[in-house]
PDB file of C-alpha atoms in Angstrom:
ATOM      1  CA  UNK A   1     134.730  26.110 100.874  1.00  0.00           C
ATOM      2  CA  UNK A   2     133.805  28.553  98.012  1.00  0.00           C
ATOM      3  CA  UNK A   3     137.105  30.263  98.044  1.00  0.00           C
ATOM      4  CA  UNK A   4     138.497  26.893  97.065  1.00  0.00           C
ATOM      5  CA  UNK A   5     137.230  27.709  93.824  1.00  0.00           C
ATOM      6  CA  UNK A   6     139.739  30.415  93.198  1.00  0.00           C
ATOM      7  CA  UNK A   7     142.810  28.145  93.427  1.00  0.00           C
ATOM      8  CA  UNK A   8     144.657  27.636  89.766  1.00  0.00           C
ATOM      9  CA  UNK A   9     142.976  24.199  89.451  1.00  0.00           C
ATOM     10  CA  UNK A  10     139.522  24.072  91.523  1.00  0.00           C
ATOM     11  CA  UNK A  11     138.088  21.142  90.635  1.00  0.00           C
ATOM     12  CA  UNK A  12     134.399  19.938  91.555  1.00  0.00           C
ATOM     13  CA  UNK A  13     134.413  16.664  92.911  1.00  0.00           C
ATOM     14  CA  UNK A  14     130.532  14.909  93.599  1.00  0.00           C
ATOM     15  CA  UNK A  15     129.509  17.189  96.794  1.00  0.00           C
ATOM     16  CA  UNK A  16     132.872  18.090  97.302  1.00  0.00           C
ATOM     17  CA  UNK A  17     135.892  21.134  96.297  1.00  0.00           C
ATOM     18  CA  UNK A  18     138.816  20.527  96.367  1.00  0.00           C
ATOM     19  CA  UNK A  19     141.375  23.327  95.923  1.00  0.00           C
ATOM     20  CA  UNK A  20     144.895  22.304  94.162  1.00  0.00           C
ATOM     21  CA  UNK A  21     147.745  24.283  93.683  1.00  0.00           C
ATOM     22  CA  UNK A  22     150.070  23.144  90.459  1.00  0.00           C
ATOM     23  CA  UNK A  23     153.177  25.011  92.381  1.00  0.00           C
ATOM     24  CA  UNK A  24     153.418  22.923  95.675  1.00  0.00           C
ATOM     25  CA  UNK A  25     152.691  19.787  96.826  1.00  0.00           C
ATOM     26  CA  UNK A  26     152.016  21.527 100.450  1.00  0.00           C
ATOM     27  CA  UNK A  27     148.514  19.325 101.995  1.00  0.00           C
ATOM     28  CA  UNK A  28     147.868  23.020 103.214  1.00  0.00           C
ATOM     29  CA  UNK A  29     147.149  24.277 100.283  1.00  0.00           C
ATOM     30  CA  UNK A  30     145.952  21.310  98.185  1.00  0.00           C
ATOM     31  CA  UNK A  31     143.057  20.104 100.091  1.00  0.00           C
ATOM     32  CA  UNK A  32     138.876  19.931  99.966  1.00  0.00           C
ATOM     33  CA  UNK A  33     135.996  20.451 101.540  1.00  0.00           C
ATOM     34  CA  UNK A  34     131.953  19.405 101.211  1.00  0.00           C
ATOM     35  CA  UNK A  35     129.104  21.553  99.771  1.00  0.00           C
ATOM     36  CA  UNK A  36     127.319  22.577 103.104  1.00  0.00           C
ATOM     37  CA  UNK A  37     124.262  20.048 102.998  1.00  0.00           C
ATOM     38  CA  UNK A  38     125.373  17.832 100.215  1.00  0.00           C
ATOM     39  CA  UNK A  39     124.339  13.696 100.970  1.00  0.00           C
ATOM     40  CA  UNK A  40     127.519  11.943 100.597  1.00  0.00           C
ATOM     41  CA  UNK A  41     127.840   8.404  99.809  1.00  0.00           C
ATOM     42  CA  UNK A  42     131.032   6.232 100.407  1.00  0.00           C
ATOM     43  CA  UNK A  43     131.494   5.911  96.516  1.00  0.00           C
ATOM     44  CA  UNK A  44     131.886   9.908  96.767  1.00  0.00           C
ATOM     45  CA  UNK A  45     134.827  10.101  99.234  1.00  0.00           C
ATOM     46  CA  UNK A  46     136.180   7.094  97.026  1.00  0.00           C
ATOM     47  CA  UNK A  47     136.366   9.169  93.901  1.00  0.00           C
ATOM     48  CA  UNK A  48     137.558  12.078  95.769  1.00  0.00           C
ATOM     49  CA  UNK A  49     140.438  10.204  97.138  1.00  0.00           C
ATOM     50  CA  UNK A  50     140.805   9.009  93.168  1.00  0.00           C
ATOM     51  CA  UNK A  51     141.020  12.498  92.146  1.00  0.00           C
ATOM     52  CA  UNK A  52     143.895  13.854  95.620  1.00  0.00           C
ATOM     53  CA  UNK A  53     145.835  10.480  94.089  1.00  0.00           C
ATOM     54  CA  UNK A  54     145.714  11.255  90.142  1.00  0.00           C
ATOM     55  CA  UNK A  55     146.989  15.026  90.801  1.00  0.00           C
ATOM     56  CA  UNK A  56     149.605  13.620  92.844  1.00  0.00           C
ATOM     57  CA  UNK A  57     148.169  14.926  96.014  1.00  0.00           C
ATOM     58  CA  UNK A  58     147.246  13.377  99.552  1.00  0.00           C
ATOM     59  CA  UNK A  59     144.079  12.977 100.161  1.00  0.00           C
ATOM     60  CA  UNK A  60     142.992  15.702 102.674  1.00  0.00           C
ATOM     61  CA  UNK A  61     139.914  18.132 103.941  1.00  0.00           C
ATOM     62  CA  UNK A  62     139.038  20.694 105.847  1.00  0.00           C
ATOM     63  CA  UNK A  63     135.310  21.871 107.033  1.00  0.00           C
ATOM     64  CA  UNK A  64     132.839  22.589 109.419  1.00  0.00           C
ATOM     65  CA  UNK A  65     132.009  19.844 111.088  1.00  0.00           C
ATOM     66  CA  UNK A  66     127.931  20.866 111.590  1.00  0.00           C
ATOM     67  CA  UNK A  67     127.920  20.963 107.478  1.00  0.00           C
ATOM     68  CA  UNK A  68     127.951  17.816 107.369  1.00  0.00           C
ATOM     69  CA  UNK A  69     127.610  15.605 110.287  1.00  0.00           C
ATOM     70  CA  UNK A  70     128.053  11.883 108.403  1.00  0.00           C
ATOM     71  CA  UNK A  71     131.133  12.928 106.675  1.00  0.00           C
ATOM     72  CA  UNK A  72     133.706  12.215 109.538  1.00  0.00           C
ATOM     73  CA  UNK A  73     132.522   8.378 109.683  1.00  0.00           C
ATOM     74  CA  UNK A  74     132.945   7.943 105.807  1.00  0.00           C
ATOM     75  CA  UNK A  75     136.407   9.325 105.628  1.00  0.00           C
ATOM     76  CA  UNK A  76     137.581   7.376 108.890  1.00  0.00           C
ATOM     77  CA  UNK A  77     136.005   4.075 107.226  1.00  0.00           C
ATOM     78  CA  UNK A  78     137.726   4.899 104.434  1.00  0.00           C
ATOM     79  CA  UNK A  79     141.343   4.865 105.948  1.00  0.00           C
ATOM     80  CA  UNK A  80     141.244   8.604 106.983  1.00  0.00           C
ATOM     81  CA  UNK A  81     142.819   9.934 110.164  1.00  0.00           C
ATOM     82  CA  UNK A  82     141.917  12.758 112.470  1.00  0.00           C
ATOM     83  CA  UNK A  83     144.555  15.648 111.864  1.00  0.00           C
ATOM     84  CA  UNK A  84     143.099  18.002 114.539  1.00  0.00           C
ATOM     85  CA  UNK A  85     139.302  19.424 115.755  1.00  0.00           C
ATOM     86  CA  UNK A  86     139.792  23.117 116.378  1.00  0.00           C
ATOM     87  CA  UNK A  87     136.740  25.945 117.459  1.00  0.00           C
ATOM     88  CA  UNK A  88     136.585  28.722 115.450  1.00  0.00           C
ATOM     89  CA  UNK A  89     135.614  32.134 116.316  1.00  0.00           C
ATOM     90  CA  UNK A  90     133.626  34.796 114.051  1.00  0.00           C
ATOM     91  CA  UNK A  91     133.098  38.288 113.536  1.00  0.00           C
ATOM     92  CA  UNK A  92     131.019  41.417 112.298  1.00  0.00           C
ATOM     93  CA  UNK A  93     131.217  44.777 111.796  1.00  0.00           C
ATOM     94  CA  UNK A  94     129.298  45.666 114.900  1.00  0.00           C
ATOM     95  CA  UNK A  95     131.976  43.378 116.997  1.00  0.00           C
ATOM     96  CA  UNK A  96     134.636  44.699 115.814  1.00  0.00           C
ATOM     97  CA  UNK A  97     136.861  46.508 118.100  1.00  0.00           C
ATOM     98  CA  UNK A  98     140.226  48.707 116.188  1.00  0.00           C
ATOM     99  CA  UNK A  99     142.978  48.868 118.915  1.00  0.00           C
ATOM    100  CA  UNK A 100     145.956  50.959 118.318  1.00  0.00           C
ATOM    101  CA  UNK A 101     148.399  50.216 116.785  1.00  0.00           C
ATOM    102  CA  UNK A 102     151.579  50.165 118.339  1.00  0.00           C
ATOM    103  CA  UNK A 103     154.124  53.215 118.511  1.00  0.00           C
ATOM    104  CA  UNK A 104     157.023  52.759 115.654  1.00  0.00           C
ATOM    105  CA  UNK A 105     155.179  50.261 113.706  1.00  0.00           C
ATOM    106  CA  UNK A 106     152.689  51.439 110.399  1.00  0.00           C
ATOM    107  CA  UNK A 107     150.494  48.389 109.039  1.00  0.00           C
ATOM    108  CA  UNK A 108     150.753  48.349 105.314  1.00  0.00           C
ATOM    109  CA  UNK A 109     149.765  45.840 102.509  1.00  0.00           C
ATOM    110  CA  UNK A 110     152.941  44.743 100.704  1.00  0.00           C
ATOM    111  CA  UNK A 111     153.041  46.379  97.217  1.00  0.00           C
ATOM    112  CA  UNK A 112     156.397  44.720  95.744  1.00  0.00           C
ATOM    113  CA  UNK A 113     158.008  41.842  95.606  1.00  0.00           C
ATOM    114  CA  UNK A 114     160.423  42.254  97.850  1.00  0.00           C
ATOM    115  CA  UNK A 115     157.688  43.652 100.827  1.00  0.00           C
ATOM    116  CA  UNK A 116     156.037  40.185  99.872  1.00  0.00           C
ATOM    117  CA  UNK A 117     159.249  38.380 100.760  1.00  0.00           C
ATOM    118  CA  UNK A 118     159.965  40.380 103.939  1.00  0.00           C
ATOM    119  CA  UNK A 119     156.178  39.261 104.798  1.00  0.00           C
ATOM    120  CA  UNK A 120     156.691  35.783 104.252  1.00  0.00           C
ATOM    121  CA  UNK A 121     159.810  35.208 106.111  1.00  0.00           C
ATOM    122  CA  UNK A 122     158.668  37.426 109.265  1.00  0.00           C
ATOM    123  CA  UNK A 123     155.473  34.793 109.460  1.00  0.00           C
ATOM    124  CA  UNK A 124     157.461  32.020 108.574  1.00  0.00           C
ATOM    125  CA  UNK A 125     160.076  32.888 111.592  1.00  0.00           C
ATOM    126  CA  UNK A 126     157.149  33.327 113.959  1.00  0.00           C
ATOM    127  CA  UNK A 127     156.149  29.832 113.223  1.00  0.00           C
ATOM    128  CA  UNK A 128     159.481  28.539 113.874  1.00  0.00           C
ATOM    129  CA  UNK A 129     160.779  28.227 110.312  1.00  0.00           C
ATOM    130  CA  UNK A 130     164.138  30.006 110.394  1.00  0.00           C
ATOM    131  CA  UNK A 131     164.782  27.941 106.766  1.00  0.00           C
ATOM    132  CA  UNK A 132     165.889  31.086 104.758  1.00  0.00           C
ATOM    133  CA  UNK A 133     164.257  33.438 101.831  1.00  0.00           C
ATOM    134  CA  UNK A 134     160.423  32.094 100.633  1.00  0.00           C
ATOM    135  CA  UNK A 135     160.742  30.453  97.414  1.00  0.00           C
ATOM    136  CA  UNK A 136     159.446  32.425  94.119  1.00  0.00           C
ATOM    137  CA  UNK A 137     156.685  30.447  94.005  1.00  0.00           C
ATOM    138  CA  UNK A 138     155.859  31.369  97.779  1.00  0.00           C
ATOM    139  CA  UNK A 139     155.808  35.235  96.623  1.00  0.00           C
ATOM    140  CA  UNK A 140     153.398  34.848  93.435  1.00  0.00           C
ATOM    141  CA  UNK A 141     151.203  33.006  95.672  1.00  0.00           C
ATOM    142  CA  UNK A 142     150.785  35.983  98.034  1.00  0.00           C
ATOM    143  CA  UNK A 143     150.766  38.140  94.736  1.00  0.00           C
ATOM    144  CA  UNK A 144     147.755  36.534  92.938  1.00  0.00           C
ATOM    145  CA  UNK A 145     145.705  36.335  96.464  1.00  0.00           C
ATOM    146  CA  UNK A 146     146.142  39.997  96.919  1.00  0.00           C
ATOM    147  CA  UNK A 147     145.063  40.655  93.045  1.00  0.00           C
ATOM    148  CA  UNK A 148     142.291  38.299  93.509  1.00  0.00           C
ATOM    149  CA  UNK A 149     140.652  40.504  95.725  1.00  0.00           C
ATOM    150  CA  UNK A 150     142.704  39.008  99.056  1.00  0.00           C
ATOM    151  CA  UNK A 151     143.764  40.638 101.920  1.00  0.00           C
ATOM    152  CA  UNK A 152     147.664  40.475 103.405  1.00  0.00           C
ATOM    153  CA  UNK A 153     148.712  43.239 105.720  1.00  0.00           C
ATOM    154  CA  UNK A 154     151.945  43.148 107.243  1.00  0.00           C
ATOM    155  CA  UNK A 155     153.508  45.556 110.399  1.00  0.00           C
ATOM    156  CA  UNK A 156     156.542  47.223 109.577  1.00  0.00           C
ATOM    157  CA  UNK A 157     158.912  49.025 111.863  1.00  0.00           C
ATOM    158  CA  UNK A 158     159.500  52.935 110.887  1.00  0.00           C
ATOM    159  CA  UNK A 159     162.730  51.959 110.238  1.00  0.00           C
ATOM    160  CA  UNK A 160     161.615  49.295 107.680  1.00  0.00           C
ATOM    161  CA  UNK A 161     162.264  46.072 109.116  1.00  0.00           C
ATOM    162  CA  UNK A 162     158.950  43.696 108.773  1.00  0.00           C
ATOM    163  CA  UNK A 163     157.600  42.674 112.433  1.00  0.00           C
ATOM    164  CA  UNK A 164     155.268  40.239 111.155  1.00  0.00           C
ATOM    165  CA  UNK A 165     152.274  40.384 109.018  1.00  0.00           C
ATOM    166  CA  UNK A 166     148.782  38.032 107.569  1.00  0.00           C
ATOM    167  CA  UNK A 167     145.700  37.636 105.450  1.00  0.00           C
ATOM    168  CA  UNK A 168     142.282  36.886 104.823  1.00  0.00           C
ATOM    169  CA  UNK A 169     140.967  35.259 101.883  1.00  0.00           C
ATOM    170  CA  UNK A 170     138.487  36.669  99.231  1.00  0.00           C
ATOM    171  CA  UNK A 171     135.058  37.453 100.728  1.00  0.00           C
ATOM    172  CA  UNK A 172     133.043  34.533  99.044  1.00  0.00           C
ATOM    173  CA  UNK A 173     128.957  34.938 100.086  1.00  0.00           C
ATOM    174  CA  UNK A 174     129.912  37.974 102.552  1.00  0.00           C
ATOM    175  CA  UNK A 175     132.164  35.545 104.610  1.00  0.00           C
ATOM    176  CA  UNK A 176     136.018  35.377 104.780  1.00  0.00           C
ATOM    177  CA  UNK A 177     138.512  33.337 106.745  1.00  0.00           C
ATOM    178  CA  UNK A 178     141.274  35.330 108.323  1.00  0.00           C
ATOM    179  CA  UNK A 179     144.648  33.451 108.821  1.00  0.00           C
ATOM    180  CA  UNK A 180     148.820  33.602 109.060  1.00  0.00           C
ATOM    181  CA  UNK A 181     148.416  36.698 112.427  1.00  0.00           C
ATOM    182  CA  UNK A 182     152.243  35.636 113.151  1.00  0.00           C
ATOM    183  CA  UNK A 183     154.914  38.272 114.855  1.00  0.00           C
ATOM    184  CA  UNK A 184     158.347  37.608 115.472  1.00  0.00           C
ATOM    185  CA  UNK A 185     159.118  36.834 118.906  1.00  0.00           C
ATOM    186  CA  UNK A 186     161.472  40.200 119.402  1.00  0.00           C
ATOM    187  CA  UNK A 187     158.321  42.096 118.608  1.00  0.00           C
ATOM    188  CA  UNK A 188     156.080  40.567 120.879  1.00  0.00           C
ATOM    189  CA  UNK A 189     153.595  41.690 123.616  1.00  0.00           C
ATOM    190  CA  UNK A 190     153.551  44.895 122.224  1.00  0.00           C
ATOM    191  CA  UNK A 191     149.613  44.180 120.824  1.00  0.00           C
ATOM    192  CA  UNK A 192     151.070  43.942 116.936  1.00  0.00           C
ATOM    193  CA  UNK A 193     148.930  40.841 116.468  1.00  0.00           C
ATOM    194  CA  UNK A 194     145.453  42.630 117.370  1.00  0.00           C
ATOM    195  CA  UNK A 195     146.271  45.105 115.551  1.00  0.00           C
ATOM    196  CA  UNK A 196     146.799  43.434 112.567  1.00  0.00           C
ATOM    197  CA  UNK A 197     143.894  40.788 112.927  1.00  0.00           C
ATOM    198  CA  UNK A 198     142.173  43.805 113.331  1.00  0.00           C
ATOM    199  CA  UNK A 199     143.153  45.990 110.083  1.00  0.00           C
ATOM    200  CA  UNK A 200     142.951  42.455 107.898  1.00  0.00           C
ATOM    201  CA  UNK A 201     139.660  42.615 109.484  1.00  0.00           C
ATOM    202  CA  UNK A 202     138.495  46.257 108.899  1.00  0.00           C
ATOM    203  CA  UNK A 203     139.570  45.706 105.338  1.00  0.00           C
ATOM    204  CA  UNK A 204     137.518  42.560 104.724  1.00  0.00           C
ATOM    205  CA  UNK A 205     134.525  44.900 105.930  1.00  0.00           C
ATOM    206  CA  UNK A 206     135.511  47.372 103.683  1.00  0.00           C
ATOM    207  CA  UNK A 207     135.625  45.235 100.778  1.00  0.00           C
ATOM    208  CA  UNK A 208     132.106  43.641 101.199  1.00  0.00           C
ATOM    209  CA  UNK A 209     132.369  41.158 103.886  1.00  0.00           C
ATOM    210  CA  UNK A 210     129.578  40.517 106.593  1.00  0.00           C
ATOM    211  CA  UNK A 211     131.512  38.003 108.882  1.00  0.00           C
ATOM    212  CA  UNK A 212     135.246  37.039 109.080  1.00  0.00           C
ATOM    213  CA  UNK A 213     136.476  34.191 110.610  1.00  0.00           C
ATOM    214  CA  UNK A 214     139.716  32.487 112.211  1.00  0.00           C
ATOM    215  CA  UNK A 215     140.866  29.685 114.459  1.00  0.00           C
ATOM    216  CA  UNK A 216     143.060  30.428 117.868  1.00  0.00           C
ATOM    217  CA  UNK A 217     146.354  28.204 118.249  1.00  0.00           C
ATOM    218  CA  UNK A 218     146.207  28.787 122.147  1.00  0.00           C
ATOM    219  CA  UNK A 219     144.847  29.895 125.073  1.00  0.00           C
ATOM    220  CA  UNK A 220     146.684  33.609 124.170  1.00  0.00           C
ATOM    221  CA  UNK A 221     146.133  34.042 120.786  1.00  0.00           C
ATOM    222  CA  UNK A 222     142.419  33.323 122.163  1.00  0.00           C
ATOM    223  CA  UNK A 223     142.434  36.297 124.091  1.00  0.00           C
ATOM    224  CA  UNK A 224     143.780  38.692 121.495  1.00  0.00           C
ATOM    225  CA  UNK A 225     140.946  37.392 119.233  1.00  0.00           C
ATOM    226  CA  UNK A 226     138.342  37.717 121.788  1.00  0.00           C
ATOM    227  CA  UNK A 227     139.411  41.087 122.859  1.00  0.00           C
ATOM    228  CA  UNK A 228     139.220  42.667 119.506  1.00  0.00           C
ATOM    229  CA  UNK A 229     135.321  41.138 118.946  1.00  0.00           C
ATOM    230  CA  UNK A 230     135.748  37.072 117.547  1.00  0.00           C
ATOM    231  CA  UNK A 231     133.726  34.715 119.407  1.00  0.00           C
ATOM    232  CA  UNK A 232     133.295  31.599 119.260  1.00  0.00           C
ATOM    233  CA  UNK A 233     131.005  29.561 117.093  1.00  0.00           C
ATOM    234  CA  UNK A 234     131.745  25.688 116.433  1.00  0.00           C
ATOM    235  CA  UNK A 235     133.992  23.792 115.125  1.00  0.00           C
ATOM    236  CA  UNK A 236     136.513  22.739 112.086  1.00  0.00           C
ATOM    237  CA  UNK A 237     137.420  19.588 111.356  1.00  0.00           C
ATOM    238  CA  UNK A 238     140.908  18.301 109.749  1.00  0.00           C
ATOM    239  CA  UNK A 239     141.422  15.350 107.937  1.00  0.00           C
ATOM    240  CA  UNK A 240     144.103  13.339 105.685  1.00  0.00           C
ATOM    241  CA  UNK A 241     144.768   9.976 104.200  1.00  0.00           C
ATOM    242  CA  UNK A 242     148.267   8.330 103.681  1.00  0.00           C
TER     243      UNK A 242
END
């Protein structure tokens, strides 16, 4: 939730943050979440949905479902539906396991533009979207995380081509949410996405964080995670309105 408050327009809502984005309308990006412990009333989740609909964005949160256990029933009674439920896994410097990494590849933060570019296509090919060059916009993003104190790390072949790459936000409170691990399906099964889950990792720990989290998108990336010292540790809830 806190690192919501970094986003170009953060806006406190009641109990609630919501993080917009004045560049894209993507409900990825624009979204909130609750205060941990905050008492919600149904006339708060009305004026957030107010707020999503005045910025010209749907309505849409994600957060940790044990933060807040009478949330869910508001937002469904208020015309809400259930995106997905997901477990999410944590970790802290004594968990932490480094594999190696790979022969022929170096991990390496993008310093340049065009290194930012490479990054975003190589994740955005591992997730199936073969639509081209990121968009300008798509690159600054990636730009202001990393000089807002962000982590992206991306793994390069020695002969320069960009295997795949991801990032962590901002450590907020000593905690950080790492995200993106994608590798292009030539480069796989090679261990390229432990061993860059595991440098974003290392370099949230380096920069002041105390535990890192993620979510798993499948029984393998599970074991990657798990292997390199994330276990699990509840759940994450997300939510949208039409």
């Amino acid at each position: 939730m806190s690192h919501l408050r970094t986003r170009p327009k953060a806006l406190e809502i009641g109990p609630f943050v919501a993080g917009l984005d004045p560049d894209t309308e993507s409900p990825f990006i624009n979204y909130a979440s609750p205060v941990p412990g905050a008492p919600i009333t149904a006339a708060d989740v009305a004026a957030l949905v107010t707020a999503f609909t005045e910025a010209g964005r749907k309505p849409r949160l994600e957060y940790v479902t044990s933060c807040t256990l009478e949330l869910e029933a508001l937002l469904l009674g208020a015309g809400f539906t259930v995106e997905v439920r997901n477990q999410y896994l944590i970790c802290t410097p004594s968990t932490l396991g480094t594999p190696p990494v790979p022969a022929d590849f170096d991990l390496r933060e993008p310093e340049t533009d065009r290194d930012r570019a490479a990054v975003i296509t190589a994740q955005n090919e591992a997730f199936g979207d073969f639509s081209g060059d990121p968009s300008e916009d798509a690159v600054a993003r990636m730009r202001r995380h990393q000089e807002n104190g962000g982590v992206t790390l991306g793994a390069r072949t020695r002969d320069g081509v960009w295997a795949g790459g991801g990032q962590a936000v901002p450590p907020n409170d000593g905690l950080s949410e790492v995200a993106g691990i994608a590798v292009r399906e030539a480069f796989r099964r090679r261990g390229l996405g432990g061993a860059i889950t595991a440098g974003i990792t290392r370099r949230l720990f380096d920069r002041g964080a105390e535990v890192a989290w993620l979510e798993a998108s499948g029984d393998d990336s599970w074991r990657v995670y798990e292997r390199i010292g994330f276990v699990p540790s509840g759940y994450r809830l997300y939510i949208s309105r039409d």
